[in-house]
mmCIF file of C-alpha atoms in Angstrom:
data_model
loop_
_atom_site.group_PDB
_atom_site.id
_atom_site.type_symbol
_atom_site.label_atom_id
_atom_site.label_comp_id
_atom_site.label_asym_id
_atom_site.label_seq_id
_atom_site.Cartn_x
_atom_site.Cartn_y
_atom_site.Cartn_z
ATOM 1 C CA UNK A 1 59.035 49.521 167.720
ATOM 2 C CA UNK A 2 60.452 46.845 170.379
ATOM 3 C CA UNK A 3 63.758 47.989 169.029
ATOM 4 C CA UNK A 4 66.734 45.674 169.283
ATOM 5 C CA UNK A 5 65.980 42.129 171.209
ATOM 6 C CA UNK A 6 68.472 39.905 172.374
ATOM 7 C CA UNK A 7 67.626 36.798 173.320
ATOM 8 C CA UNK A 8 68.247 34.894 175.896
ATOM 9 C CA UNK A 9 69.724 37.576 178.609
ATOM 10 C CA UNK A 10 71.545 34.531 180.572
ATOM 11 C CA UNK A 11 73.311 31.307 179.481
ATOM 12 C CA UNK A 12 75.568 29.176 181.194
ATOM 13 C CA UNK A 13 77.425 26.743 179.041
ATOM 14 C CA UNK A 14 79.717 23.407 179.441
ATOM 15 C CA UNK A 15 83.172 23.749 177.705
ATOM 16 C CA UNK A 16 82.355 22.221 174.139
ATOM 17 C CA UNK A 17 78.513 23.175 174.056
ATOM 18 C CA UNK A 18 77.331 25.250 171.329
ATOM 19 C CA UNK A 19 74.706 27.620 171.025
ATOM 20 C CA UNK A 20 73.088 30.406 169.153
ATOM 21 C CA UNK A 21 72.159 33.611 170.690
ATOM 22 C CA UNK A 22 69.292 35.575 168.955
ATOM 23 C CA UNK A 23 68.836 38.919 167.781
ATOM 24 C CA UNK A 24 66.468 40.609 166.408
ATOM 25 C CA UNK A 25 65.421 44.367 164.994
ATOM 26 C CA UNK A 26 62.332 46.108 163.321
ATOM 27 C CA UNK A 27 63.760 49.466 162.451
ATOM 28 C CA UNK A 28 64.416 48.204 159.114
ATOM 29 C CA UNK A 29 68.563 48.238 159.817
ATOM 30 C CA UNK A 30 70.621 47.118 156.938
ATOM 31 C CA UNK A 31 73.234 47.261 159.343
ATOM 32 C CA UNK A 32 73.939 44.714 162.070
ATOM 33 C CA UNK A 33 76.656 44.042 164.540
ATOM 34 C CA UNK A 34 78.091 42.094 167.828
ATOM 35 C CA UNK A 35 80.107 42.892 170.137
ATOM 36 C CA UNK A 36 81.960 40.970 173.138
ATOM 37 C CA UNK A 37 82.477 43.272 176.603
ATOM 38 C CA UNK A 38 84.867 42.479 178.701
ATOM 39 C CA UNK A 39 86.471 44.187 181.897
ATOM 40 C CA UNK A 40 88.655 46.604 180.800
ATOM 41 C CA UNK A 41 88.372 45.797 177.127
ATOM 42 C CA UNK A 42 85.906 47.796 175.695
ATOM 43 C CA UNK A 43 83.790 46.284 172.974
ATOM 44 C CA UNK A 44 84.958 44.573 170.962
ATOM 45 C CA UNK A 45 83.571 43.528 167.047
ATOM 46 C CA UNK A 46 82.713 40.210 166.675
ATOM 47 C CA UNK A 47 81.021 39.779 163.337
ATOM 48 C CA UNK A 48 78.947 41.922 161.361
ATOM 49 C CA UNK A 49 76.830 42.954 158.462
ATOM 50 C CA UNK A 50 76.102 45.129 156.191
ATOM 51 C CA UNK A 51 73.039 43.714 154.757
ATOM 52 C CA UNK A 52 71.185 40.077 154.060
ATOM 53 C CA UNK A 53 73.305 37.529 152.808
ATOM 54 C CA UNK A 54 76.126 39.336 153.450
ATOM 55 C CA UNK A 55 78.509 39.203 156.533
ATOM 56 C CA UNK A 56 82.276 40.039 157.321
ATOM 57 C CA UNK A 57 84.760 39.691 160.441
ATOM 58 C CA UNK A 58 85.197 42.063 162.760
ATOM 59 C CA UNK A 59 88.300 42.441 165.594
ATOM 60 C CA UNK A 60 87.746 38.730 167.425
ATOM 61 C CA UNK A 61 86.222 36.740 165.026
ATOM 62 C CA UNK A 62 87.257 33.167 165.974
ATOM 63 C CA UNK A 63 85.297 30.440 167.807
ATOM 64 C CA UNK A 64 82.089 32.790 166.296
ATOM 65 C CA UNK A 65 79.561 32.263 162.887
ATOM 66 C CA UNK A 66 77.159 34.488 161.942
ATOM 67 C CA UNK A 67 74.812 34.588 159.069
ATOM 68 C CA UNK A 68 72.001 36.724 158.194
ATOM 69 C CA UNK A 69 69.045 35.306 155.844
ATOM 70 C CA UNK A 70 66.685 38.265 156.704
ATOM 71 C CA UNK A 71 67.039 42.166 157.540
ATOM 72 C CA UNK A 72 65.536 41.480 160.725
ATOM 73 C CA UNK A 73 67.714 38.730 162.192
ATOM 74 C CA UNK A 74 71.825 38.524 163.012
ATOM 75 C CA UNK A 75 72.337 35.314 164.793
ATOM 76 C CA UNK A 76 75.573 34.155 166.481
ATOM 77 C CA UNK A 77 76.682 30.458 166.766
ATOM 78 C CA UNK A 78 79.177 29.677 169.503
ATOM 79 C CA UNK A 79 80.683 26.822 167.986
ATOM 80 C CA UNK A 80 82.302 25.328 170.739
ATOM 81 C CA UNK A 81 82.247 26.806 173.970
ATOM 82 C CA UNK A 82 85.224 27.850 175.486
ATOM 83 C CA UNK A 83 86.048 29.226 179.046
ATOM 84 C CA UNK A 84 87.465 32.654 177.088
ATOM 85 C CA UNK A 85 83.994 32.983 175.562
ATOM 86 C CA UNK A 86 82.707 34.133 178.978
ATOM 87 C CA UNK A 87 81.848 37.745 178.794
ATOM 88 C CA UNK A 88 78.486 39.951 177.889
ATOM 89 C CA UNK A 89 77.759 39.719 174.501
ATOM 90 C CA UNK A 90 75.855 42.979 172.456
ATOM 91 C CA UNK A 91 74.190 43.051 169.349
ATOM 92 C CA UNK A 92 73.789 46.280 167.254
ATOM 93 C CA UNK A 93 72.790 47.682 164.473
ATOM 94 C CA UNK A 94 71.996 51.399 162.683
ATOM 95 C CA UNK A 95 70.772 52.374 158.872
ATOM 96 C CA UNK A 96 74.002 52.069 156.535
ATOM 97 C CA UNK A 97 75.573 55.316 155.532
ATOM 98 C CA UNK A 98 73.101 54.865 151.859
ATOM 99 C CA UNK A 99 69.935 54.695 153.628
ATOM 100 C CA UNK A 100 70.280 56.777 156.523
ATOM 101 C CA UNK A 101 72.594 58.156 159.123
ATOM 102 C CA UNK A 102 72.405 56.983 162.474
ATOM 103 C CA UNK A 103 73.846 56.079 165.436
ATOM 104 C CA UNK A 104 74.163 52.176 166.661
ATOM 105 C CA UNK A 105 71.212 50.868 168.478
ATOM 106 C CA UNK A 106 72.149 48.431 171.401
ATOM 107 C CA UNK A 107 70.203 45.479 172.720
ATOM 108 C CA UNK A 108 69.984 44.503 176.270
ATOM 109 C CA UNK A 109 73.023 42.125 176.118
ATOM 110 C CA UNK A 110 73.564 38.459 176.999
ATOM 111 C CA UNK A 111 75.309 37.247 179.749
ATOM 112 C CA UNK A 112 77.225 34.364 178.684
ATOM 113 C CA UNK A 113 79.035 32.360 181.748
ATOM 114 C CA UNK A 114 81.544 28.962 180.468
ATOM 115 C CA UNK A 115 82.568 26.499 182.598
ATOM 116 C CA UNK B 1 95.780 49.046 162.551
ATOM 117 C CA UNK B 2 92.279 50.209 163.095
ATOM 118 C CA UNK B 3 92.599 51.687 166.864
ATOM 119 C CA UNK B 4 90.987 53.962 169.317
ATOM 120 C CA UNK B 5 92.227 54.716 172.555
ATOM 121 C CA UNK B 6 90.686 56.125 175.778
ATOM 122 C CA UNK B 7 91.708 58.026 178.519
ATOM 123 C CA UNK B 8 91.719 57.591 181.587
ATOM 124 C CA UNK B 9 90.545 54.433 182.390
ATOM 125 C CA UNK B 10 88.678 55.381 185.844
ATOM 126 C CA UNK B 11 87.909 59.286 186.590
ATOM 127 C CA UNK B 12 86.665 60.552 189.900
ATOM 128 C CA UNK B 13 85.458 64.145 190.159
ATOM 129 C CA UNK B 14 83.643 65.914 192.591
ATOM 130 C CA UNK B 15 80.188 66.651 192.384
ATOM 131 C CA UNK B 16 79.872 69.733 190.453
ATOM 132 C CA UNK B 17 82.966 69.722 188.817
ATOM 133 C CA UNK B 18 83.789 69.398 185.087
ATOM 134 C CA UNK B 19 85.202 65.537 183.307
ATOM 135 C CA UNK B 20 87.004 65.592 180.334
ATOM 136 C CA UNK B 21 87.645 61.996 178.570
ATOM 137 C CA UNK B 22 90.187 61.967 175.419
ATOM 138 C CA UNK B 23 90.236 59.713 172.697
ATOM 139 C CA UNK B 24 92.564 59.448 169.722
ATOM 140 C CA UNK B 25 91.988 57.367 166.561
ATOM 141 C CA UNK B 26 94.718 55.984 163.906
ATOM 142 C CA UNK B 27 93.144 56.188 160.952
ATOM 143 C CA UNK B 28 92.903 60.309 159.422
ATOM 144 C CA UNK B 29 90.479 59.500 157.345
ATOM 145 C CA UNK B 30 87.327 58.405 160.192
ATOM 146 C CA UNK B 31 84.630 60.356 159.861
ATOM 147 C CA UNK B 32 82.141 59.794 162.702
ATOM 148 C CA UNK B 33 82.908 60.176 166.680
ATOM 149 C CA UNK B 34 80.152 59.099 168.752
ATOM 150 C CA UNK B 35 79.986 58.715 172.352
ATOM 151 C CA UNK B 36 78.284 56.349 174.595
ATOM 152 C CA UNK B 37 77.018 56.119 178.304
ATOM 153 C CA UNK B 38 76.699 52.714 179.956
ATOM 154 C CA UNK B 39 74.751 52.363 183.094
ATOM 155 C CA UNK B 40 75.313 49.530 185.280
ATOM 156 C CA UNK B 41 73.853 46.018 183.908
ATOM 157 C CA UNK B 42 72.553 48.168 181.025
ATOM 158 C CA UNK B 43 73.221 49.094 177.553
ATOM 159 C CA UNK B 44 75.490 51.486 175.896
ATOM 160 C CA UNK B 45 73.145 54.528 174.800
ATOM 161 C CA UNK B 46 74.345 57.327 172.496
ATOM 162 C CA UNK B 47 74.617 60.745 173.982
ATOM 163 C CA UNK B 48 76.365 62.715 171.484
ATOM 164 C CA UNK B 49 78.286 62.212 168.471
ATOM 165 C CA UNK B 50 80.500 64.531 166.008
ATOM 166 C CA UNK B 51 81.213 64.684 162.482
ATOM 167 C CA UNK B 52 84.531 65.152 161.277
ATOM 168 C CA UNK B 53 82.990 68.040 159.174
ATOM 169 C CA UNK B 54 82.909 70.143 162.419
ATOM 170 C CA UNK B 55 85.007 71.224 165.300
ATOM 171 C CA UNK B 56 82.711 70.978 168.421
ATOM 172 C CA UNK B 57 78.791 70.328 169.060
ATOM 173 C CA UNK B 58 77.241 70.983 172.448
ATOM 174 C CA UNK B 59 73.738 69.216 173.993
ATOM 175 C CA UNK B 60 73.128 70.764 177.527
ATOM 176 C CA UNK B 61 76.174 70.305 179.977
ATOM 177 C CA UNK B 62 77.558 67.591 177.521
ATOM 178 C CA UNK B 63 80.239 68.674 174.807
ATOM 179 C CA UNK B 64 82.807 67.140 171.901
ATOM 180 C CA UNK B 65 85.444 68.620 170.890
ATOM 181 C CA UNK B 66 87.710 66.998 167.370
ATOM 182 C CA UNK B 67 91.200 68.179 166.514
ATOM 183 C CA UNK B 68 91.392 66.118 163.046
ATOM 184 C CA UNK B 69 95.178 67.300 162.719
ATOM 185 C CA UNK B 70 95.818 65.267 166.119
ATOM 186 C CA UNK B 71 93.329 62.717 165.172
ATOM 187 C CA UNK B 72 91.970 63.312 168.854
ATOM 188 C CA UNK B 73 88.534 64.556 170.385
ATOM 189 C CA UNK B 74 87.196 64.851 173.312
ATOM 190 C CA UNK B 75 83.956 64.722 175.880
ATOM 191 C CA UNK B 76 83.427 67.221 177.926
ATOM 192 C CA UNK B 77 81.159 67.027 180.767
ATOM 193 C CA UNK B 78 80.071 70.372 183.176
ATOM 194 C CA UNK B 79 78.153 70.556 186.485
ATOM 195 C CA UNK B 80 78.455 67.064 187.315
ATOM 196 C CA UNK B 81 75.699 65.386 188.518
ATOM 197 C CA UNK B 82 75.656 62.243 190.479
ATOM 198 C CA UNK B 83 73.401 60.517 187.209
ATOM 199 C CA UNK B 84 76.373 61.076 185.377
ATOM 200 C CA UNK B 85 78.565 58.519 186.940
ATOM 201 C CA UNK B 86 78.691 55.158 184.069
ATOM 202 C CA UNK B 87 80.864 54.117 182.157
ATOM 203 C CA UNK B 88 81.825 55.864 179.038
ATOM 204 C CA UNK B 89 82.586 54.828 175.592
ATOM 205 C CA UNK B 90 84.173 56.283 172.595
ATOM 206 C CA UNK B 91 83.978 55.084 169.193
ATOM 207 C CA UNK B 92 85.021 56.239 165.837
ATOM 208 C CA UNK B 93 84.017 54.947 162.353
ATOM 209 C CA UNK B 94 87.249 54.424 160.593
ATOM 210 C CA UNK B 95 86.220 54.745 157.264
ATOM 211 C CA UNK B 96 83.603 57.333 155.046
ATOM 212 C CA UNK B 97 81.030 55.160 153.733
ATOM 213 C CA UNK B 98 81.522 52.223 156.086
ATOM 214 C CA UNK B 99 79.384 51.688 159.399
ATOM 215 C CA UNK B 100 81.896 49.649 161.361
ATOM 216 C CA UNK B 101 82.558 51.137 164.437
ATOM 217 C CA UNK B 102 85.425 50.455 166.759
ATOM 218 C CA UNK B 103 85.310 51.700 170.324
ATOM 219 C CA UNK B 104 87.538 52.578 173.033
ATOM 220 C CA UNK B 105 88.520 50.895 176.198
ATOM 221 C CA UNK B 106 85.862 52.613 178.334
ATOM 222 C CA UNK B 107 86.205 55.195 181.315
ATOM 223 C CA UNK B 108 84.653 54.580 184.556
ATOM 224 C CA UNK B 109 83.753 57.845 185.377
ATOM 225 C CA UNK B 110 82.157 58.252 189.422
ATOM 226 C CA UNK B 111 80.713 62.019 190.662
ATOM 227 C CA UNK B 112 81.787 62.123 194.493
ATOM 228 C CA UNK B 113 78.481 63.860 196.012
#
């Protein structure tokens, strides 16, 4: 299994660019997540979801969409890029408490500079 | 709110020493406490976690402790090791049944050799 795979692992953006970073997982997750990491901040929930065609808000939701047609796939849309966007973005996810218990499973992260 | 704090922020110990990290959580009825390790320009990896079911687990020189009365618990870390120095996350799921996680603010923990 590859695991979780983030994709790309650097982006620099223009203030008002959008973009969609990828993620991917073949563990069969219903469970997927992302977080934002910034100095001093922790992580912080983004958006996540608890299976396909179902997604819900986490702690900093705005300026972020998210949708999830398949198991294996939680993309997220910068809408508009923003200097405050600029931080290392993860994406996670783990069997839900009815299929499984298990710990979150990190990608690799994203490195996401705005200007 | 949902909330989980850490503490301290940045821990230096000596080489050999023991680190203790303390988090406490706002919401008595979490149920899962795991903790992470991040290495520099890597990812958070699970080293340990806790159910609120029991008191303290053990893996090695790694240890969590939970005091569900004073919604706190703990990492312990003995016979520090250079390796060990990352930062270190907290996390706790803040309600049975649901797989949210919220995390701490991190400790930057460095061994001294």
């Amino acid at each position: 299994n590859a695991g979780v795979t983030q994709t790309p692992k650097f982006q620099v953006l223009k203030t008002g660019q959008s973009m969609t970073l990828q993620c991917a997982q073949d563990m069969n997750h219903e469970y997927m997540s992302w977080y934002r990491q910034d100095p001093g901040m922790g992580l912080r929930l983004i958006h996540y979801s608890v299976g396909a065609g179902i997604t819900d808000q986490g702690e900093v939701p705005n300026g972020y969409n998210v949708s999830r047609s398949t198991t294996e796939d939680f993309p997220l849309r910068l809408l508009s890029a923003a200097p405050s966007q600029t931080s290392v973005y993860f994406c996670a996810s783990s069997y839900s408490p009815g299929q499984r218990d298990s710990p979150l499973h990190f990608g690799n992260g994203t490195r996401l500079t705005v200007t | 709110g949902e909330n989980v704090e850490q503490h301290p922020s940045t821990l230096s110990v000596q080489e050999g020493d023991s680190a203790v990290i303390k988090c406490t959580y706002s919401d008595s009825a979490s149920n899962y406490f795991p903790w992470y390790k991040q290495e520099l320009g890597k990812r958070p990896q699970l080293i340990i976690d806790i159910r609120s079911n029991v008191g303290e687990k053990k893996d090695q020189r790694i240890a969590v402790t939970l005091n569900k009365t004073a919604k706190h618990f703990s990492l312990h870390i003995t016979e520090t090791q250079p390796e060990d120095s990352a930062v270190y996350f907290c996390a706790a799921r803040l309600r049975p049944g649901a797989q949210k996680l919220v995390f701490g603010q991190g400790t930057r923990l460095t061994i001294n050799p």
